[in-house]
Amino acid sequence: MSENTKSATKARLYDAFAASGKALASGKRLELLDLLAQGERTVDALAKAAGLNLTTASAHLQTLKQAGFVSTRRDGVRIHYRLAGDDVAQLFALLRKVADRHQAAVPAARDAYLGQDTTGEMSREELRARVAAGDIVVLDVRPAEEYLAGHIPGALSIPVQELAERINELPEDTEIVVYCRGEYCVLAYDAVRLLTDRGRRAIRLNDGMLEWRLSELPVDAAELT
């Protein structure tokens, strides 16, 4: 193989790598990956959750599909999307971590979105130990369909928008550990603020369901009780 041929084939290889990067070069596409990391969803559900119209959501999903990041299945007239593999979830999680460490704009944007955190947090390892000891309540504040798709074993489900009305379903004398989609999910922050304002002892899991799954910890998928 000549040097010119080697150079051309190398360029094609790196262009192929770059195509994946281009597919990730949209905040809304990353948000769609975040949602799909919680479980399979229809285009309609993804559009609603991401605040997009159907046309725009479909275009973003097609870009992700062309890059090989998502796959589909058809159920009648409905098309369901899911991540193409756990490696896509790992890439998404790593991208966020790297950006947080090296992109100067991220920390300020993160803090503006999540708000001031004056409460404690708990690691996955400590959570598992406390669950085994039976001295905490684990609360999942994601939407119900995400809980059904997979949740931490033993976790209760109260979506954050229902928490104020359903707070009496939680014991008053037990510490509550709240989690949601992942490390950068605002739902857990909002839930802890609400619970502490109502006099409950509440802290966050320091990440969420995305990281729990990627750590290959047990996951339950069951009907709401």
PDB file of C-alpha atoms in Angstrom:
ATOM      1  CA  MET A   1       0.000   0.000   0.000  1.00  0.00           C
ATOM      2  CA  SER A   2       1.423   3.367  -1.011  1.00  0.00           C
ATOM      3  CA  GLU A   3       1.824   6.232   1.447  1.00  0.00           C
ATOM      4  CA  ASN A   4      -0.879   8.194  -0.369  1.00  0.00           C
ATOM      5  CA  THR A   5      -3.270   5.252  -0.095  1.00  0.00           C
ATOM      6  CA  LYS A   6      -2.464   4.811   3.607  1.00  0.00           C
ATOM      7  CA  SER A   7      -3.095   8.496   4.213  1.00  0.00           C
ATOM      8  CA  ALA A   8      -6.431   8.369   2.401  1.00  0.00           C
ATOM      9  CA  THR A   9      -7.626   5.264   4.245  1.00  0.00           C
ATOM     10  CA  LYS A  10      -6.554   6.755   7.578  1.00  0.00           C
ATOM     11  CA  ALA A  11      -8.510   9.895   6.772  1.00  0.00           C
ATOM     12  CA  ARG A  12     -11.617   7.818   6.005  1.00  0.00           C
ATOM     13  CA  LEU A  13     -11.222   6.001   9.328  1.00  0.00           C
ATOM     14  CA  TYR A  14     -10.964   9.214  11.331  1.00  0.00           C
ATOM     15  CA  ASP A  15     -13.835  10.743   9.407  1.00  0.00           C
ATOM     16  CA  ALA A  16     -15.888   7.711  10.402  1.00  0.00           C
ATOM     17  CA  PHE A  17     -14.945   8.321  14.051  1.00  0.00           C
ATOM     18  CA  ALA A  18     -15.855  11.981  13.652  1.00  0.00           C
ATOM     19  CA  ALA A  19     -19.342  11.081  12.438  1.00  0.00           C
ATOM     20  CA  SER A  20     -20.100   9.765  15.910  1.00  0.00           C
ATOM     21  CA  GLY A  21     -18.903  13.003  17.436  1.00  0.00           C
ATOM     22  CA  LYS A  22     -21.085  15.017  15.094  1.00  0.00           C
ATOM     23  CA  ALA A  23     -24.140  13.013  16.152  1.00  0.00           C
ATOM     24  CA  LEU A  24     -23.478  14.028  19.759  1.00  0.00           C
ATOM     25  CA  ALA A  25     -23.014  17.710  18.902  1.00  0.00           C
ATOM     26  CA  SER A  26     -26.495  18.733  20.042  1.00  0.00           C
ATOM     27  CA  GLY A  27     -27.764  19.340  23.536  1.00  0.00           C
ATOM     28  CA  LYS A  28     -31.191  17.988  22.615  1.00  0.00           C
ATOM     29  CA  ARG A  29     -29.731  14.774  21.209  1.00  0.00           C
ATOM     30  CA  LEU A  30     -27.816  14.290  24.455  1.00  0.00           C
ATOM     31  CA  GLU A  31     -31.045  14.877  26.358  1.00  0.00           C
ATOM     32  CA  LEU A  32     -32.732  12.188  24.260  1.00  0.00           C
ATOM     33  CA  LEU A  33     -29.904   9.776  25.079  1.00  0.00           C
ATOM     34  CA  ASP A  34     -30.357  10.627  28.766  1.00  0.00           C
ATOM     35  CA  LEU A  35     -34.048   9.735  28.526  1.00  0.00           C
ATOM     36  CA  LEU A  36     -33.370   6.526  26.606  1.00  0.00           C
ATOM     37  CA  ALA A  37     -30.833   5.478  29.228  1.00  0.00           C
ATOM     38  CA  GLN A  38     -33.861   5.068  31.525  1.00  0.00           C
ATOM     39  CA  GLY A  39     -35.609   2.683  29.151  1.00  0.00           C
ATOM     40  CA  GLU A  40     -37.298   2.256  25.787  1.00  0.00           C
ATOM     41  CA  ARG A  41     -39.717   4.992  24.677  1.00  0.00           C
ATOM     42  CA  THR A  42     -41.889   5.947  21.747  1.00  0.00           C
ATOM     43  CA  VAL A  43     -41.177   8.990  19.627  1.00  0.00           C
ATOM     44  CA  ASP A  44     -44.243  10.711  21.105  1.00  0.00           C
ATOM     45  CA  ALA A  45     -43.056  10.098  24.675  1.00  0.00           C
ATOM     46  CA  LEU A  46     -39.530  11.274  23.901  1.00  0.00           C
ATOM     47  CA  ALA A  47     -40.774  14.428  22.207  1.00  0.00           C
ATOM     48  CA  LYS A  48     -42.978  15.298  25.181  1.00  0.00           C
ATOM     49  CA  ALA A  49     -40.278  14.586  27.761  1.00  0.00           C
ATOM     50  CA  ALA A  50     -37.661  16.626  25.871  1.00  0.00           C
ATOM     51  CA  GLY A  51     -39.999  19.526  25.063  1.00  0.00           C
ATOM     52  CA  LEU A  52     -39.754  19.008  21.297  1.00  0.00           C
ATOM     53  CA  ASN A  53     -42.307  18.802  18.530  1.00  0.00           C
ATOM     54  CA  LEU A  54     -42.601  15.437  16.780  1.00  0.00           C
ATOM     55  CA  THR A  55     -40.819  16.531  13.626  1.00  0.00           C
ATOM     56  CA  THR A  56     -37.783  17.847  15.469  1.00  0.00           C
ATOM     57  CA  ALA A  57     -37.638  14.873  17.826  1.00  0.00           C
ATOM     58  CA  SER A  58     -37.838  12.458  14.890  1.00  0.00           C
ATOM     59  CA  ALA A  59     -35.027  14.265  13.068  1.00  0.00           C
ATOM     60  CA  HIS A  60     -32.758  14.105  16.120  1.00  0.00           C
ATOM     61  CA  LEU A  61     -33.553  10.418  16.629  1.00  0.00           C
ATOM     62  CA  GLN A  62     -32.780   9.665  12.994  1.00  0.00           C
ATOM     63  CA  THR A  63     -29.377  11.314  13.398  1.00  0.00           C
ATOM     64  CA  LEU A  64     -28.700   9.177  16.455  1.00  0.00           C
ATOM     65  CA  LYS A  65     -29.868   6.068  14.618  1.00  0.00           C
ATOM     66  CA  GLN A  66     -27.645   6.774  11.616  1.00  0.00           C
ATOM     67  CA  ALA A  67     -24.701   7.043  13.999  1.00  0.00           C
ATOM     68  CA  GLY A  68     -25.615   3.670  15.495  1.00  0.00           C
ATOM     69  CA  PHE A  69     -26.400   5.042  18.959  1.00  0.00           C
ATOM     70  CA  VAL A  70     -30.066   3.983  19.030  1.00  0.00           C
ATOM     71  CA  SER A  71     -32.116   1.177  17.564  1.00  0.00           C
ATOM     72  CA  THR A  72     -35.847   0.809  16.939  1.00  0.00           C
ATOM     73  CA  ARG A  73     -38.689  -1.661  16.956  1.00  0.00           C
ATOM     74  CA  ARG A  74     -42.143  -1.226  15.492  1.00  0.00           C
ATOM     75  CA  ASP A  75     -45.340  -2.041  17.374  1.00  0.00           C
ATOM     76  CA  GLY A  76     -48.206  -1.408  14.956  1.00  0.00           C
ATOM     77  CA  VAL A  77     -47.962   2.249  13.978  1.00  0.00           C
ATOM     78  CA  ARG A  78     -45.722   3.123  16.930  1.00  0.00           C
ATOM     79  CA  ILE A  79     -41.939   3.170  16.720  1.00  0.00           C
ATOM     80  CA  HIS A  80     -40.055   2.513  19.947  1.00  0.00           C
ATOM     81  CA  TYR A  81     -36.489   3.721  20.436  1.00  0.00           C
ATOM     82  CA  ARG A  82     -33.849   2.325  22.763  1.00  0.00           C
ATOM     83  CA  LEU A  83     -30.099   2.697  23.216  1.00  0.00           C
ATOM     84  CA  ALA A  84     -28.132   0.427  20.913  1.00  0.00           C
ATOM     85  CA  GLY A  85     -26.086  -0.896  23.834  1.00  0.00           C
ATOM     86  CA  ASP A  86     -24.690  -0.242  27.281  1.00  0.00           C
ATOM     87  CA  ASP A  87     -21.573   1.178  25.637  1.00  0.00           C
ATOM     88  CA  VAL A  88     -23.690   4.092  24.390  1.00  0.00           C
ATOM     89  CA  ALA A  89     -24.799   4.808  27.964  1.00  0.00           C
ATOM     90  CA  GLN A  90     -21.164   4.582  29.085  1.00  0.00           C
ATOM     91  CA  LEU A  91     -20.111   7.031  26.372  1.00  0.00           C
ATOM     92  CA  PHE A  92     -22.844   9.460  27.388  1.00  0.00           C
ATOM     93  CA  ALA A  93     -21.899   9.254  31.079  1.00  0.00           C
ATOM     94  CA  LEU A  94     -18.199   9.697  30.292  1.00  0.00           C
ATOM     95  CA  LEU A  95     -18.875  12.657  28.003  1.00  0.00           C
ATOM     96  CA  ARG A  96     -20.652  14.459  30.822  1.00  0.00           C
ATOM     97  CA  LYS A  97     -17.844  13.726  33.282  1.00  0.00           C
ATOM     98  CA  VAL A  98     -15.111  14.876  30.907  1.00  0.00           C
ATOM     99  CA  ALA A  99     -17.041  18.038  30.042  1.00  0.00           C
ATOM    100  CA  ASP A 100     -17.586  18.790  33.735  1.00  0.00           C
ATOM    101  CA  ARG A 101     -13.852  18.491  34.404  1.00  0.00           C
ATOM    102  CA  HIS A 102     -12.466  20.254  31.340  1.00  0.00           C
ATOM    103  CA  GLN A 103     -15.143  22.528  29.855  1.00  0.00           C
ATOM    104  CA  ALA A 104     -15.113  25.818  31.741  1.00  0.00           C
ATOM    105  CA  ALA A 105     -18.775  26.581  31.059  1.00  0.00           C
ATOM    106  CA  VAL A 106     -20.140  23.362  32.526  1.00  0.00           C
ATOM    107  CA  PRO A 107     -19.783  23.890  36.303  1.00  0.00           C
ATOM    108  CA  ALA A 108     -21.606  27.238  36.236  1.00  0.00           C
ATOM    109  CA  ALA A 109     -24.327  25.845  33.967  1.00  0.00           C
ATOM    110  CA  ARG A 110     -24.640  22.770  36.196  1.00  0.00           C
ATOM    111  CA  ASP A 111     -24.999  24.845  39.355  1.00  0.00           C
ATOM    112  CA  ALA A 112     -27.518  27.195  37.719  1.00  0.00           C
ATOM    113  CA  TYR A 113     -29.639  24.210  36.700  1.00  0.00           C
ATOM    114  CA  LEU A 114     -29.378  22.057  39.816  1.00  0.00           C
ATOM    115  CA  GLY A 115     -29.434  24.932  42.283  1.00  0.00           C
ATOM    116  CA  GLN A 116     -27.568  25.327  45.539  1.00  0.00           C
ATOM    117  CA  ASP A 117     -27.126  22.017  47.305  1.00  0.00           C
ATOM    118  CA  THR A 118     -27.218  22.425  51.080  1.00  0.00           C
ATOM    119  CA  THR A 119     -28.133  18.797  51.814  1.00  0.00           C
ATOM    120  CA  GLY A 120     -26.056  15.669  52.080  1.00  0.00           C
ATOM    121  CA  GLU A 121     -25.547  12.898  49.596  1.00  0.00           C
ATOM    122  CA  MET A 122     -24.882   9.177  49.773  1.00  0.00           C
ATOM    123  CA  SER A 123     -22.790   6.833  47.650  1.00  0.00           C
ATOM    124  CA  ARG A 124     -24.113   3.684  46.024  1.00  0.00           C
ATOM    125  CA  GLU A 125     -22.016   1.571  48.377  1.00  0.00           C
ATOM    126  CA  GLU A 126     -23.414   3.256  51.471  1.00  0.00           C
ATOM    127  CA  LEU A 127     -26.937   3.041  50.097  1.00  0.00           C
ATOM    128  CA  ARG A 128     -26.659  -0.713  49.632  1.00  0.00           C
ATOM    129  CA  ALA A 129     -25.346  -1.124  53.175  1.00  0.00           C
ATOM    130  CA  ARG A 130     -28.119   1.017  54.638  1.00  0.00           C
ATOM    131  CA  VAL A 131     -30.775  -0.843  52.645  1.00  0.00           C
ATOM    132  CA  ALA A 132     -29.425  -4.128  54.015  1.00  0.00           C
ATOM    133  CA  ALA A 133     -29.599  -2.680  57.524  1.00  0.00           C
ATOM    134  CA  GLY A 134     -33.200  -1.624  56.890  1.00  0.00           C
ATOM    135  CA  ASP A 135     -32.865   1.859  58.346  1.00  0.00           C
ATOM    136  CA  ILE A 136     -33.660   4.024  55.303  1.00  0.00           C
ATOM    137  CA  VAL A 137     -36.370   4.527  52.716  1.00  0.00           C
ATOM    138  CA  VAL A 138     -35.226   4.695  49.088  1.00  0.00           C
ATOM    139  CA  LEU A 139     -37.376   7.023  46.984  1.00  0.00           C
ATOM    140  CA  ASP A 140     -37.459   7.087  43.184  1.00  0.00           C
ATOM    141  CA  VAL A 141     -38.820  10.440  41.969  1.00  0.00           C
ATOM    142  CA  ARG A 142     -38.632   9.799  38.210  1.00  0.00           C
ATOM    143  CA  PRO A 143     -41.807   9.506  36.120  1.00  0.00           C
ATOM    144  CA  ALA A 144     -43.691   6.263  36.736  1.00  0.00           C
ATOM    145  CA  GLU A 145     -42.840   4.771  33.330  1.00  0.00           C
ATOM    146  CA  GLU A 146     -39.129   5.100  34.080  1.00  0.00           C
ATOM    147  CA  TYR A 147     -39.597   3.403  37.448  1.00  0.00           C
ATOM    148  CA  LEU A 148     -41.438   0.562  35.736  1.00  0.00           C
ATOM    149  CA  ALA A 149     -38.629   0.141  33.201  1.00  0.00           C
ATOM    150  CA  GLY A 150     -36.129  -0.422  36.003  1.00  0.00           C
ATOM    151  CA  HIS A 151     -35.462   0.787  39.537  1.00  0.00           C
ATOM    152  CA  ILE A 152     -33.306   0.159  42.587  1.00  0.00           C
ATOM    153  CA  PRO A 153     -34.697  -2.904  44.388  1.00  0.00           C
ATOM    154  CA  GLY A 154     -37.039  -1.914  47.195  1.00  0.00           C
ATOM    155  CA  ALA A 155     -37.379   1.706  46.084  1.00  0.00           C
ATOM    156  CA  LEU A 156     -40.732   3.441  46.437  1.00  0.00           C
ATOM    157  CA  SER A 157     -42.067   5.411  43.479  1.00  0.00           C
ATOM    158  CA  ILE A 158     -43.455   8.904  43.928  1.00  0.00           C
ATOM    159  CA  PRO A 159     -42.836  11.150  40.902  1.00  0.00           C
ATOM    160  CA  VAL A 160     -41.514  14.516  42.016  1.00  0.00           C
ATOM    161  CA  GLN A 161     -44.556  16.396  40.716  1.00  0.00           C
ATOM    162  CA  GLU A 162     -46.777  14.258  43.005  1.00  0.00           C
ATOM    163  CA  LEU A 163     -44.541  14.389  46.059  1.00  0.00           C
ATOM    164  CA  ALA A 164     -46.150  17.330  47.828  1.00  0.00           C
ATOM    165  CA  GLU A 165     -49.574  15.652  47.739  1.00  0.00           C
ATOM    166  CA  ARG A 166     -48.274  12.174  48.596  1.00  0.00           C
ATOM    167  CA  ILE A 167     -45.698  12.993  51.243  1.00  0.00           C
ATOM    168  CA  ASN A 168     -47.787  11.304  53.937  1.00  0.00           C
ATOM    169  CA  GLU A 169     -47.084   7.968  52.210  1.00  0.00           C
ATOM    170  CA  LEU A 170     -43.533   8.251  53.524  1.00  0.00           C
ATOM    171  CA  PRO A 171     -42.642   7.431  57.138  1.00  0.00           C
ATOM    172  CA  GLU A 172     -41.900  10.458  59.292  1.00  0.00           C
ATOM    173  CA  ASP A 173     -39.160   8.928  61.440  1.00  0.00           C
ATOM    174  CA  THR A 174     -36.932   7.335  58.775  1.00  0.00           C
ATOM    175  CA  GLU A 175     -34.241   8.927  56.642  1.00  0.00           C
ATOM    176  CA  ILE A 176     -35.190   9.152  52.959  1.00  0.00           C
ATOM    177  CA  VAL A 177     -32.608   8.685  50.207  1.00  0.00           C
ATOM    178  CA  VAL A 178     -33.808  10.173  46.928  1.00  0.00           C
ATOM    179  CA  TYR A 179     -32.586   9.336  43.435  1.00  0.00           C
ATOM    180  CA  CYS A 180     -33.565  10.082  39.863  1.00  0.00           C
ATOM    181  CA  ARG A 181     -32.011   9.604  36.409  1.00  0.00           C
ATOM    182  CA  GLY A 182     -28.382  10.344  37.085  1.00  0.00           C
ATOM    183  CA  GLU A 183     -25.797  12.645  38.565  1.00  0.00           C
ATOM    184  CA  TYR A 184     -27.103  15.706  36.714  1.00  0.00           C
ATOM    185  CA  CYS A 185     -30.824  15.080  37.242  1.00  0.00           C
ATOM    186  CA  VAL A 186     -32.613  17.961  38.952  1.00  0.00           C
ATOM    187  CA  LEU A 187     -35.574  15.878  40.112  1.00  0.00           C
ATOM    188  CA  ALA A 188     -33.744  14.506  43.151  1.00  0.00           C
ATOM    189  CA  TYR A 189     -32.533  17.972  44.144  1.00  0.00           C
ATOM    190  CA  ASP A 190     -36.073  19.346  43.961  1.00  0.00           C
ATOM    191  CA  ALA A 191     -37.445  16.404  45.929  1.00  0.00           C
ATOM    192  CA  VAL A 192     -34.896  16.729  48.730  1.00  0.00           C
ATOM    193  CA  ARG A 193     -35.601  20.451  49.026  1.00  0.00           C
ATOM    194  CA  LEU A 194     -39.340  19.773  49.286  1.00  0.00           C
ATOM    195  CA  LEU A 195     -38.895  16.995  51.841  1.00  0.00           C
ATOM    196  CA  THR A 196     -36.536  18.971  54.069  1.00  0.00           C
ATOM    197  CA  ASP A 197     -38.825  21.999  53.895  1.00  0.00           C
ATOM    198  CA  ARG A 198     -41.569  19.710  55.228  1.00  0.00           C
ATOM    199  CA  GLY A 199     -39.390  18.593  58.117  1.00  0.00           C
ATOM    200  CA  ARG A 200     -38.277  15.218  56.746  1.00  0.00           C
ATOM    201  CA  ARG A 201     -34.732  13.872  56.880  1.00  0.00           C
ATOM    202  CA  ALA A 202     -33.787  13.507  53.221  1.00  0.00           C
ATOM    203  CA  ILE A 203     -30.567  13.264  51.225  1.00  0.00           C
ATOM    204  CA  ARG A 204     -29.668  12.383  47.644  1.00  0.00           C
ATOM    205  CA  LEU A 205     -27.960   9.422  46.105  1.00  0.00           C
ATOM    206  CA  ASN A 206     -24.872  11.095  44.651  1.00  0.00           C
ATOM    207  CA  ASP A 207     -25.659   9.883  41.144  1.00  0.00           C
ATOM    208  CA  GLY A 208     -28.677   7.945  39.861  1.00  0.00           C
ATOM    209  CA  MET A 209     -30.186   5.167  37.804  1.00  0.00           C
ATOM    210  CA  LEU A 210     -27.806   5.601  34.868  1.00  0.00           C
ATOM    211  CA  GLU A 211     -24.738   5.049  37.025  1.00  0.00           C
ATOM    212  CA  TRP A 212     -26.462   2.290  39.014  1.00  0.00           C
ATOM    213  CA  ARG A 213     -27.115   0.318  35.825  1.00  0.00           C
ATOM    214  CA  LEU A 214     -23.614   0.916  34.466  1.00  0.00           C
ATOM    215  CA  SER A 215     -22.188  -0.465  37.716  1.00  0.00           C
ATOM    216  CA  GLU A 216     -24.166  -3.657  37.018  1.00  0.00           C
ATOM    217  CA  LEU A 217     -25.988  -3.459  40.340  1.00  0.00           C
ATOM    218  CA  PRO A 218     -29.339  -5.257  40.763  1.00  0.00           C
ATOM    219  CA  VAL A 219     -32.307  -3.652  39.016  1.00  0.00           C
ATOM    220  CA  ASP A 220     -35.969  -4.489  39.466  1.00  0.00           C
ATOM    221  CA  ALA A 221     -38.630  -3.942  36.833  1.00  0.00           C
ATOM    222  CA  ALA A 222     -42.051  -4.476  38.330  1.00  0.00           C
ATOM    223  CA  GLU A 223     -45.527  -3.061  38.539  1.00  0.00           C
ATOM    224  CA  LEU A 224     -46.271  -0.165  40.829  1.00  0.00           C
ATOM    225  CA  THR A 225     -47.885  -1.131  44.130  1.00  0.00           C
TER     226      THR A 225
END
